[in-house]
PDB file of C-alpha atoms and ligand atoms in Angstrom:
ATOM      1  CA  UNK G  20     -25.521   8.381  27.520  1.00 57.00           C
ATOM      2  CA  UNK G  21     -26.653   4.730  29.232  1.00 62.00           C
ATOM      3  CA  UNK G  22     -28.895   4.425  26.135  1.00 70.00           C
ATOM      4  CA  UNK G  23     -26.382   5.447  23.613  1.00 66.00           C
ATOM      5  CA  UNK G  24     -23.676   2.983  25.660  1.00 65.00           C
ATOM      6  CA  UNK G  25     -26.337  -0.177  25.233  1.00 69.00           C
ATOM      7  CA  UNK G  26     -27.599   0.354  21.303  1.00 69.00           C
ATOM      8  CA  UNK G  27     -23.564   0.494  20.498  1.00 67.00           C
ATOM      9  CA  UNK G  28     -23.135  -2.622  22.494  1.00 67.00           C
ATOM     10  CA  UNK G  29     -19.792  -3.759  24.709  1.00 66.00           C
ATOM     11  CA  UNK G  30     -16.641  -1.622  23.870  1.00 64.00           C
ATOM     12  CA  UNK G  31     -13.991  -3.786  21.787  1.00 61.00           C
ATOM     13  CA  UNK G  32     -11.061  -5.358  24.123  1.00 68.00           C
ATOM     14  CA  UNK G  33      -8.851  -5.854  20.994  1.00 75.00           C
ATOM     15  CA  UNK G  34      -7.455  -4.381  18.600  1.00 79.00           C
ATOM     16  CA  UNK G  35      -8.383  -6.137  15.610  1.00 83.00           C
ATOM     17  CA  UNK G  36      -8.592  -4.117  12.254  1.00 82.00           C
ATOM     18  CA  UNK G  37     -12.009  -2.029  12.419  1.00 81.00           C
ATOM     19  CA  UNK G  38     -12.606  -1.751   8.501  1.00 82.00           C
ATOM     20  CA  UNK G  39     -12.602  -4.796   6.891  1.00 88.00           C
ATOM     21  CA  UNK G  40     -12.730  -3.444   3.377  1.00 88.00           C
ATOM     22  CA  UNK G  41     -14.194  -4.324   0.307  1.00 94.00           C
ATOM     23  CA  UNK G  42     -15.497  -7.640  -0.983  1.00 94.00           C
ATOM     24  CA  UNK G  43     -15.206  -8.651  -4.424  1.00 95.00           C
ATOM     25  CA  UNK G  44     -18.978  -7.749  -5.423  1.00 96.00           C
ATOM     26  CA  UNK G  45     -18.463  -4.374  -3.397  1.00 96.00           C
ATOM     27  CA  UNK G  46     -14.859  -3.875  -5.077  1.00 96.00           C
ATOM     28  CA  UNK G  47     -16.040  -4.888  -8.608  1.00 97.00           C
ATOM     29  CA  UNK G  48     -19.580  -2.870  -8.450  1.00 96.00           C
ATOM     30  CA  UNK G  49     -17.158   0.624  -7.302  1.00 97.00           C
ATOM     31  CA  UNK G  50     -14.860  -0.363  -9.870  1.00 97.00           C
ATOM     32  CA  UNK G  51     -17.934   0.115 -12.374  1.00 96.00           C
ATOM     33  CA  UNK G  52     -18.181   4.120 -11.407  1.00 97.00           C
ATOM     34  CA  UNK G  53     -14.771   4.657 -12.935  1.00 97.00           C
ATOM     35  CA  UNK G  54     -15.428   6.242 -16.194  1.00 96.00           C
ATOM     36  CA  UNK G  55     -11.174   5.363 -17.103  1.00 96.00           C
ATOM     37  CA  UNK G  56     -11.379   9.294 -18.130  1.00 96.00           C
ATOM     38  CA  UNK G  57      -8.718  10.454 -21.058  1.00 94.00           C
ATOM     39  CA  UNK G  58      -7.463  12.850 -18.632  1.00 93.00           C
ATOM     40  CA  UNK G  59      -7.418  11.051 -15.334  1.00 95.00           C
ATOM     41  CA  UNK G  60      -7.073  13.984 -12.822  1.00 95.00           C
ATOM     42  CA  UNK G  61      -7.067  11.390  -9.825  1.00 96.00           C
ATOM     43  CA  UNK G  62      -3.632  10.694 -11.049  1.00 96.00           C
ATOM     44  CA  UNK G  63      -2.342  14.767 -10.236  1.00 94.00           C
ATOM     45  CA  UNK G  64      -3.779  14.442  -6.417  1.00 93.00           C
ATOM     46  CA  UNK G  65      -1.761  11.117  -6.250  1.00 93.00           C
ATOM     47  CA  UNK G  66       1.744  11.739  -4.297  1.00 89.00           C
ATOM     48  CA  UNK G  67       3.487   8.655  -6.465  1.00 88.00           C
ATOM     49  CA  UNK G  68       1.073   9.143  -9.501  1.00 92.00           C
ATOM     50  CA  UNK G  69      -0.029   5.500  -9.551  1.00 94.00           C
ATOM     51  CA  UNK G  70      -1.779   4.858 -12.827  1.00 96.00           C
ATOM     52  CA  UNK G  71      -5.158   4.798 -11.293  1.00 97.00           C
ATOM     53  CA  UNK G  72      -7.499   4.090 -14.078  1.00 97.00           C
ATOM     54  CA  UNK G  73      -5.298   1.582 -15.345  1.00 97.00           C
ATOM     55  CA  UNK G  74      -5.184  -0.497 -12.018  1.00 97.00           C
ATOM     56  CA  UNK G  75      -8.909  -0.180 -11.963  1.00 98.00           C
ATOM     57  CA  UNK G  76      -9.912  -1.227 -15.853  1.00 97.00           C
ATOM     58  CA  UNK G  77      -7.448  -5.089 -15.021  1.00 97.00           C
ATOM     59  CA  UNK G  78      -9.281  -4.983 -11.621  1.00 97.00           C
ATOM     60  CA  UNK G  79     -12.715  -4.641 -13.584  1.00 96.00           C
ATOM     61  CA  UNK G  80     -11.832  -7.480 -15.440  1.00 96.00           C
ATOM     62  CA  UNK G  81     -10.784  -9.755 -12.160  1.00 96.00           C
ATOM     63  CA  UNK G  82      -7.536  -9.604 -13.468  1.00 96.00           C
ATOM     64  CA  UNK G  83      -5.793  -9.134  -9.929  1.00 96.00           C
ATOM     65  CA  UNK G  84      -2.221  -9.593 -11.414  1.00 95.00           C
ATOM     66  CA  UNK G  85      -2.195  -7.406 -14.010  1.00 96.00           C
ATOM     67  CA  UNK G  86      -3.831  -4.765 -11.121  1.00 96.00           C
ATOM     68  CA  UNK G  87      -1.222  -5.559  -8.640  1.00 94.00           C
ATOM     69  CA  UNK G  88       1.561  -4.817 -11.232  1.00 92.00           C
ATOM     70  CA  UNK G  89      -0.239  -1.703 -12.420  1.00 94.00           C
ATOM     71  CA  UNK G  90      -0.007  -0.257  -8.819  1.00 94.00           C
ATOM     72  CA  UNK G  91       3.429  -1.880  -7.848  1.00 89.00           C
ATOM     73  CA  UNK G  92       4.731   0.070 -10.715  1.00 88.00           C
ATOM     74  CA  UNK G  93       4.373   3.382  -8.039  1.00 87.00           C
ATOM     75  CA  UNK G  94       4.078   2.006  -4.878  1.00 86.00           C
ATOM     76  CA  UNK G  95       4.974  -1.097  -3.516  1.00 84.00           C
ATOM     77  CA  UNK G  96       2.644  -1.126  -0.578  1.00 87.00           C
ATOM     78  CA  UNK G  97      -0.810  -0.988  -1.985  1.00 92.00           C
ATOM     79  CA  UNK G  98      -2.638  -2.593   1.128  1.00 92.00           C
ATOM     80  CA  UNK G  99      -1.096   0.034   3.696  1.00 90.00           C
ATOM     81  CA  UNK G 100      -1.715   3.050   1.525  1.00 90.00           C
ATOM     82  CA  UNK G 101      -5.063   1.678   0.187  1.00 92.00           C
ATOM     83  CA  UNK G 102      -5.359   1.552   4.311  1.00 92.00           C
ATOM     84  CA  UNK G 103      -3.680   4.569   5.626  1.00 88.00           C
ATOM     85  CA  UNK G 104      -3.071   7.320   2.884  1.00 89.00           C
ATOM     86  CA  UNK G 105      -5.662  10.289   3.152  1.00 92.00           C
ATOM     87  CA  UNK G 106      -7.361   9.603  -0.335  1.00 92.00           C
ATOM     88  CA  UNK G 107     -10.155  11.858   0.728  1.00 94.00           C
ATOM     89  CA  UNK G 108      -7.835  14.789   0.358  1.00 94.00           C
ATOM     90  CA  UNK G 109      -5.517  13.254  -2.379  1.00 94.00           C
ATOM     91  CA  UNK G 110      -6.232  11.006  -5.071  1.00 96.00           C
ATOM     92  CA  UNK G 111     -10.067  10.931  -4.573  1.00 96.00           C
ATOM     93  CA  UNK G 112     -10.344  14.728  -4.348  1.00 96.00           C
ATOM     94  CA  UNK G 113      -9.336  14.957  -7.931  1.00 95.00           C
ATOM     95  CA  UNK G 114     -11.823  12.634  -9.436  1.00 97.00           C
ATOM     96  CA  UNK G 115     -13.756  14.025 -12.090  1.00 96.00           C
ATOM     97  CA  UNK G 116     -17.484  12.501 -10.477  1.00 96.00           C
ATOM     98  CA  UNK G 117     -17.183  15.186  -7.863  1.00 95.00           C
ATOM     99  CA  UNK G 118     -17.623  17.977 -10.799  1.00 93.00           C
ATOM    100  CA  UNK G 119     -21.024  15.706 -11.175  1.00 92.00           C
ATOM    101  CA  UNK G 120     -22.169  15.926  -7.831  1.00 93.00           C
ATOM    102  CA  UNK G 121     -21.430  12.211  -7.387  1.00 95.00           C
ATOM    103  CA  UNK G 122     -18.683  10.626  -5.091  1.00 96.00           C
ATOM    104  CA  UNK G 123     -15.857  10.254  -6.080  1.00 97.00           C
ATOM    105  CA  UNK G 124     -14.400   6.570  -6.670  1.00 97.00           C
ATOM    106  CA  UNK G 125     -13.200   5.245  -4.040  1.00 97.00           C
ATOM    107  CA  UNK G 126      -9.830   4.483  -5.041  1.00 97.00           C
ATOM    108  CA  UNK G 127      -8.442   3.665  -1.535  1.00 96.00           C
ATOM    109  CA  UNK G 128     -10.523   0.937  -0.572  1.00 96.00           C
ATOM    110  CA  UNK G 129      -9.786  -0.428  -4.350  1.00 97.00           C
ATOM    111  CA  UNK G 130      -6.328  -0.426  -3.989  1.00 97.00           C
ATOM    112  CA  UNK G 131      -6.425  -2.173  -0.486  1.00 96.00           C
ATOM    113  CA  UNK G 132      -9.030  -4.907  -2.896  1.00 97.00           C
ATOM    114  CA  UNK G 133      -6.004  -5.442  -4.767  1.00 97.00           C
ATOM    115  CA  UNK G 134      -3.043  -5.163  -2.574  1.00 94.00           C
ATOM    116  CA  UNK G 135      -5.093  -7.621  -0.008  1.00 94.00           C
ATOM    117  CA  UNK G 136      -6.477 -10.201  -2.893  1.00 95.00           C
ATOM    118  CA  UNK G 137      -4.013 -10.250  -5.336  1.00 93.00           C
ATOM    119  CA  UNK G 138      -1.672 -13.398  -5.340  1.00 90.00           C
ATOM    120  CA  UNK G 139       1.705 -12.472  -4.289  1.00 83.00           C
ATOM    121  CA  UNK G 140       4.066 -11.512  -7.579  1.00 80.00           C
ATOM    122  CA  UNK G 141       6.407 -14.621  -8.071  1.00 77.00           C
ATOM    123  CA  UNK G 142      10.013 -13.575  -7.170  1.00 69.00           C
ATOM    124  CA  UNK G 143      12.539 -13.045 -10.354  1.00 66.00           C
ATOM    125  CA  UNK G 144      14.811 -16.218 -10.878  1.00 67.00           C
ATOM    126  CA  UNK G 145      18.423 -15.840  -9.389  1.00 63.00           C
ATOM    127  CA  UNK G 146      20.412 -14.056 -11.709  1.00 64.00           C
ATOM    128  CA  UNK G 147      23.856 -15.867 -11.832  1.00 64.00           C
ATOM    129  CA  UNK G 148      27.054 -14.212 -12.065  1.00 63.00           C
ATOM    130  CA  UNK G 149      24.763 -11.239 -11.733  1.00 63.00           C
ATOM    131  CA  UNK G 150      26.771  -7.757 -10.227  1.00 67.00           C
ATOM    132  CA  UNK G 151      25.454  -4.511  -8.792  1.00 69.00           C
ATOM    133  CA  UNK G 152      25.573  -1.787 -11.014  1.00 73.00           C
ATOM    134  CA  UNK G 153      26.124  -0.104  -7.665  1.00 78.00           C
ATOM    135  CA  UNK G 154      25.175   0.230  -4.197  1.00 80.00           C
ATOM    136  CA  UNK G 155      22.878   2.731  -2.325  1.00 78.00           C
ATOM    137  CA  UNK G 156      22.238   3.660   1.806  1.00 79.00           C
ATOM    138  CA  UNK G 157      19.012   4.553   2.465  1.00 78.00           C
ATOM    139  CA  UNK G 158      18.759   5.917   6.206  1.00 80.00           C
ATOM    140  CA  UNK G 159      15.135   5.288   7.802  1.00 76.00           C
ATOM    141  CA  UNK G 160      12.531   2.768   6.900  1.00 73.00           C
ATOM    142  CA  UNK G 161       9.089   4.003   7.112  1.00 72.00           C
ATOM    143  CA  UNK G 162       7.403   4.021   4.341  1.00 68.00           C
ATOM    144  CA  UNK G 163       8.777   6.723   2.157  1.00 67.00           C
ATOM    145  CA  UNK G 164      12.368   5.108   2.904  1.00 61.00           C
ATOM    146  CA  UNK G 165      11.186   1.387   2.778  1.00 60.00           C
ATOM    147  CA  UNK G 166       9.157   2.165  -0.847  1.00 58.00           C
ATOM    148  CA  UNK G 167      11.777   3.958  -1.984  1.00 57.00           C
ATOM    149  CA  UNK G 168      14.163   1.143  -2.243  1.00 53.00           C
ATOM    150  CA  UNK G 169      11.862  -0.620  -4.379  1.00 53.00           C
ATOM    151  CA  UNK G 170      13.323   2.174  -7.226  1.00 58.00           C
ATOM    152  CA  UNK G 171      17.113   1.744  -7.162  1.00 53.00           C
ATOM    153  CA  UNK G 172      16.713  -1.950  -6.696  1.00 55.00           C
ATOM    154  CA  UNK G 173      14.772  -2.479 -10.007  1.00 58.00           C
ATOM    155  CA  UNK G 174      17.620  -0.434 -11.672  1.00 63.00           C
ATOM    156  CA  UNK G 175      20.094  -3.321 -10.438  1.00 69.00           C
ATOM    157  CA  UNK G 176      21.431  -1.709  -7.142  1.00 73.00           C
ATOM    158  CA  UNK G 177      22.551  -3.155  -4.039  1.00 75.00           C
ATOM    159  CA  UNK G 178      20.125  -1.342  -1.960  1.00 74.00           C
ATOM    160  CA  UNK G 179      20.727  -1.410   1.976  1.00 76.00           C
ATOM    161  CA  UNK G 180      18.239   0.438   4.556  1.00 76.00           C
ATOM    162  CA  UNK G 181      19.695   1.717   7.683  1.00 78.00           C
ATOM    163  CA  UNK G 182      17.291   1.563  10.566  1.00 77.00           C
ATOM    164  CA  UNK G 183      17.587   2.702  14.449  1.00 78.00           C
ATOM    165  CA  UNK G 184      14.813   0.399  15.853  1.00 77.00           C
ATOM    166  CA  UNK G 185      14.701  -3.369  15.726  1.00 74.00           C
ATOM    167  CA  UNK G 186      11.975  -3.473  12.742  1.00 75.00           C
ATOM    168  CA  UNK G 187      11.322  -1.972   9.756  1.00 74.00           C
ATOM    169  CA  UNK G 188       8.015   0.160   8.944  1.00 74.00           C
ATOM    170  CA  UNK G 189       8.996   3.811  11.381  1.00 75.00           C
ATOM    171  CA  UNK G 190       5.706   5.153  11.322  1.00 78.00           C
ATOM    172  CA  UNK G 191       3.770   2.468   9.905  1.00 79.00           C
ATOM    173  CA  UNK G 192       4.598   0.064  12.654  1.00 80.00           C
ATOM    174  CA  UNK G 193       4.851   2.741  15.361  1.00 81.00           C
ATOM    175  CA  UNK G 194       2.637   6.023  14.652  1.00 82.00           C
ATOM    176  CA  UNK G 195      -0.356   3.538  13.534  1.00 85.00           C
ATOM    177  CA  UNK G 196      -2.659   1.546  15.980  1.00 84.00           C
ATOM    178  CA  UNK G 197      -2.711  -1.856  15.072  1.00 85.00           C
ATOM    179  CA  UNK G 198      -6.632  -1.954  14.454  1.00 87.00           C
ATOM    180  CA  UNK G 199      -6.206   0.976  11.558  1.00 88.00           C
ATOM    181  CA  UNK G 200      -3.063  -0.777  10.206  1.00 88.00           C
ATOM    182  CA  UNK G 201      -2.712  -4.207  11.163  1.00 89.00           C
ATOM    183  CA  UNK G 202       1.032  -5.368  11.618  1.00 87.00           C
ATOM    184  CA  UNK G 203       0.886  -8.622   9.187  1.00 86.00           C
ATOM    185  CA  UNK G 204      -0.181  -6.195   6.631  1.00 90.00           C
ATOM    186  CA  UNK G 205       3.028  -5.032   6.929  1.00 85.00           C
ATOM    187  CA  UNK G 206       5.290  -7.641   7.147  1.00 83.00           C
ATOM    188  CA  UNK G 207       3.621  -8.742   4.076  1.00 85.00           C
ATOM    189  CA  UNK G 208       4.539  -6.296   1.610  1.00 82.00           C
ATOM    190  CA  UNK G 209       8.145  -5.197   3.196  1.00 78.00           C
ATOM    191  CA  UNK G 210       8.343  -9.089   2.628  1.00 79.00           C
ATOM    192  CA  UNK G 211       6.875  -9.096  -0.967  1.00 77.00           C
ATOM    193  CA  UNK G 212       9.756  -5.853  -1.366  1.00 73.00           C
ATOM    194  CA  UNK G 213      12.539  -8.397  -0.319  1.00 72.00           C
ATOM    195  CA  UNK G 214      10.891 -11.012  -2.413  1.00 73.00           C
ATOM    196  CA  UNK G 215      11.334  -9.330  -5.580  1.00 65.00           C
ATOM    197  CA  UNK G 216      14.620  -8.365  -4.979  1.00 59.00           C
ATOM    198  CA  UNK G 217      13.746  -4.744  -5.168  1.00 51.00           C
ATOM    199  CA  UNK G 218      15.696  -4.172  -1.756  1.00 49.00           C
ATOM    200  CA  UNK G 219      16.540  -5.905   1.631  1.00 50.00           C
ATOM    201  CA  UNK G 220      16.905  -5.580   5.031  1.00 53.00           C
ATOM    202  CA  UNK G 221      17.896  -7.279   8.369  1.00 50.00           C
ATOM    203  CA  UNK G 222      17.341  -5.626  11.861  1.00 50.00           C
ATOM    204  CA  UNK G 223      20.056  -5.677  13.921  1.00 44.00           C
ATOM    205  CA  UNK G 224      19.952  -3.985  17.508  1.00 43.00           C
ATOM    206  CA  UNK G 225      22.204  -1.516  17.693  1.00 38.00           C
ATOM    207  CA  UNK G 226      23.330   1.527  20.206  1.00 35.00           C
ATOM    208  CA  UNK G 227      24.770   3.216  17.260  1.00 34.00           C
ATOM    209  CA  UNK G 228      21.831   5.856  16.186  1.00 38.00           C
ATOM    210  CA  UNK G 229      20.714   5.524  12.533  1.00 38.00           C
ATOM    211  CA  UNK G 230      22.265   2.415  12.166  1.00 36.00           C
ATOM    212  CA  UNK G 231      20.592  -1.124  11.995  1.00 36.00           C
ATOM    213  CA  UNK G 232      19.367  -2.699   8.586  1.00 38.00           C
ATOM    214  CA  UNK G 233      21.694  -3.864   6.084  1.00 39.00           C
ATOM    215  CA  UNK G 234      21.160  -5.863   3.174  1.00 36.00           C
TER     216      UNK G 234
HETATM  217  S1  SF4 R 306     -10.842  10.769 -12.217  1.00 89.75           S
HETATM  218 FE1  SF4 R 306     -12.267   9.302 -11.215  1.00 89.75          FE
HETATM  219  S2  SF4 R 306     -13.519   8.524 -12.898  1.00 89.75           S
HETATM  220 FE2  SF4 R 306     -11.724   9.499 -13.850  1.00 89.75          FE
HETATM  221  S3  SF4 R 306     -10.186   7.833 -14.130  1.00 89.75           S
HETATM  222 FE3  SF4 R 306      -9.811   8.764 -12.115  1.00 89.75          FE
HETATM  223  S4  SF4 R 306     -10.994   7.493 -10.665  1.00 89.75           S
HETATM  224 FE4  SF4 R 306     -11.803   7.078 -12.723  1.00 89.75          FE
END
């Protein structure tokens, strides 16, 4: 055990992020493997059915943007799912290189490339005399409840997220060490969600129970 203790070297005393992903040579070499199959099956073993191959042929041609928006057109948090999700079981478990005995593309770590190097999407202009077509509560903001405002706030709603605790992100910011999911990562895209206008939120402490974020 002594031995094994010295070859690893002196345990961490932070908790700075562990895997530091992809570079672009890594990210653009694994972005080579995808075949961009007629029938993407990695799509079916995606929860939000983000257009994988798509996000992966604009990434192939360094075209980060074009990636970003592929991706954002599911999800809006690409660098804490390309973190977080469970790919292994999901998205990845579908690809179509596992029926070759190869491994499967490893979509995760491209969408973290993407979500962590794309430039940020440049927020819509102000729309002027521009009204709500209505407004929707969304109770909770981890990140089924914080993504999901992204939908009814493209479709020109007032969206406003109700949350107990003094941040956004639930389980994200809570149920996730910070060296697996690091918190800037986070503020980042709930930011970028603001940003576009796709919904809002601002803590307030409250004693009330679900009630905290309003737009
Ligand atoms: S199944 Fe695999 S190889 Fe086919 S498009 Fe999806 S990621 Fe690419």
């Amino acid at each position: 055990v002594a031995d094994a203790r010295a070859r690893r070297g002196p345990a961490p005393r932070c908790f700075d992020e562990v895997n530091l992903g992809y570079g672009q040579a890594d990210a653009l070499r694994e972005a080579e493997r995808c075949i961009q199959c007629v029938k993407p099956t990695c799509i079916e073993g995606c929860p939000v059915r983000i257009d994988i191959p798509r996000f992966i042929r604009h990434l192939l041609v360094r075209d980060l943007p074009a990636a970003l928006a592929a991706i954002h057109e599911s999800s809006p948090f690409p660098s804490v799912c390309g973190r977080v999700c469970p790919q292994e079981s999901q998205c990845e478990a579908q690809c179509v290189l596992i029926k070759a005995r190869m491994e499967p593309v490893a979509i995760g770590r491209l969408e973290r490339f993407v979500g962590d190097h794309a430039p940020a999407p440049q927020p819509p202009p102000a729309r002027r005399g521009w009204a709500a077509s209505g407004r929707v509560a969304i109770v909770g903001s981890g990140p089924g409840r914080a993504g999901g405002g992204g939908r009814p706030g493209t479709a020109g709603f007032e969206v406003t997220v109700f949350e107990a605790l003094h941040v956004v992100g639930g389980v994200l910011r809570y149920g996730i060490p910070s060296f697996r999911l690091p918190r800037d990562i986070i503020e980042r895209e709930v930011q970028q969600l603001r940003d576009a206008g796709r919904a809002s939120s601002r803590p307030t402490r409250s004693s009330a129970r679900p009630s905290a974020c309003s737009s």
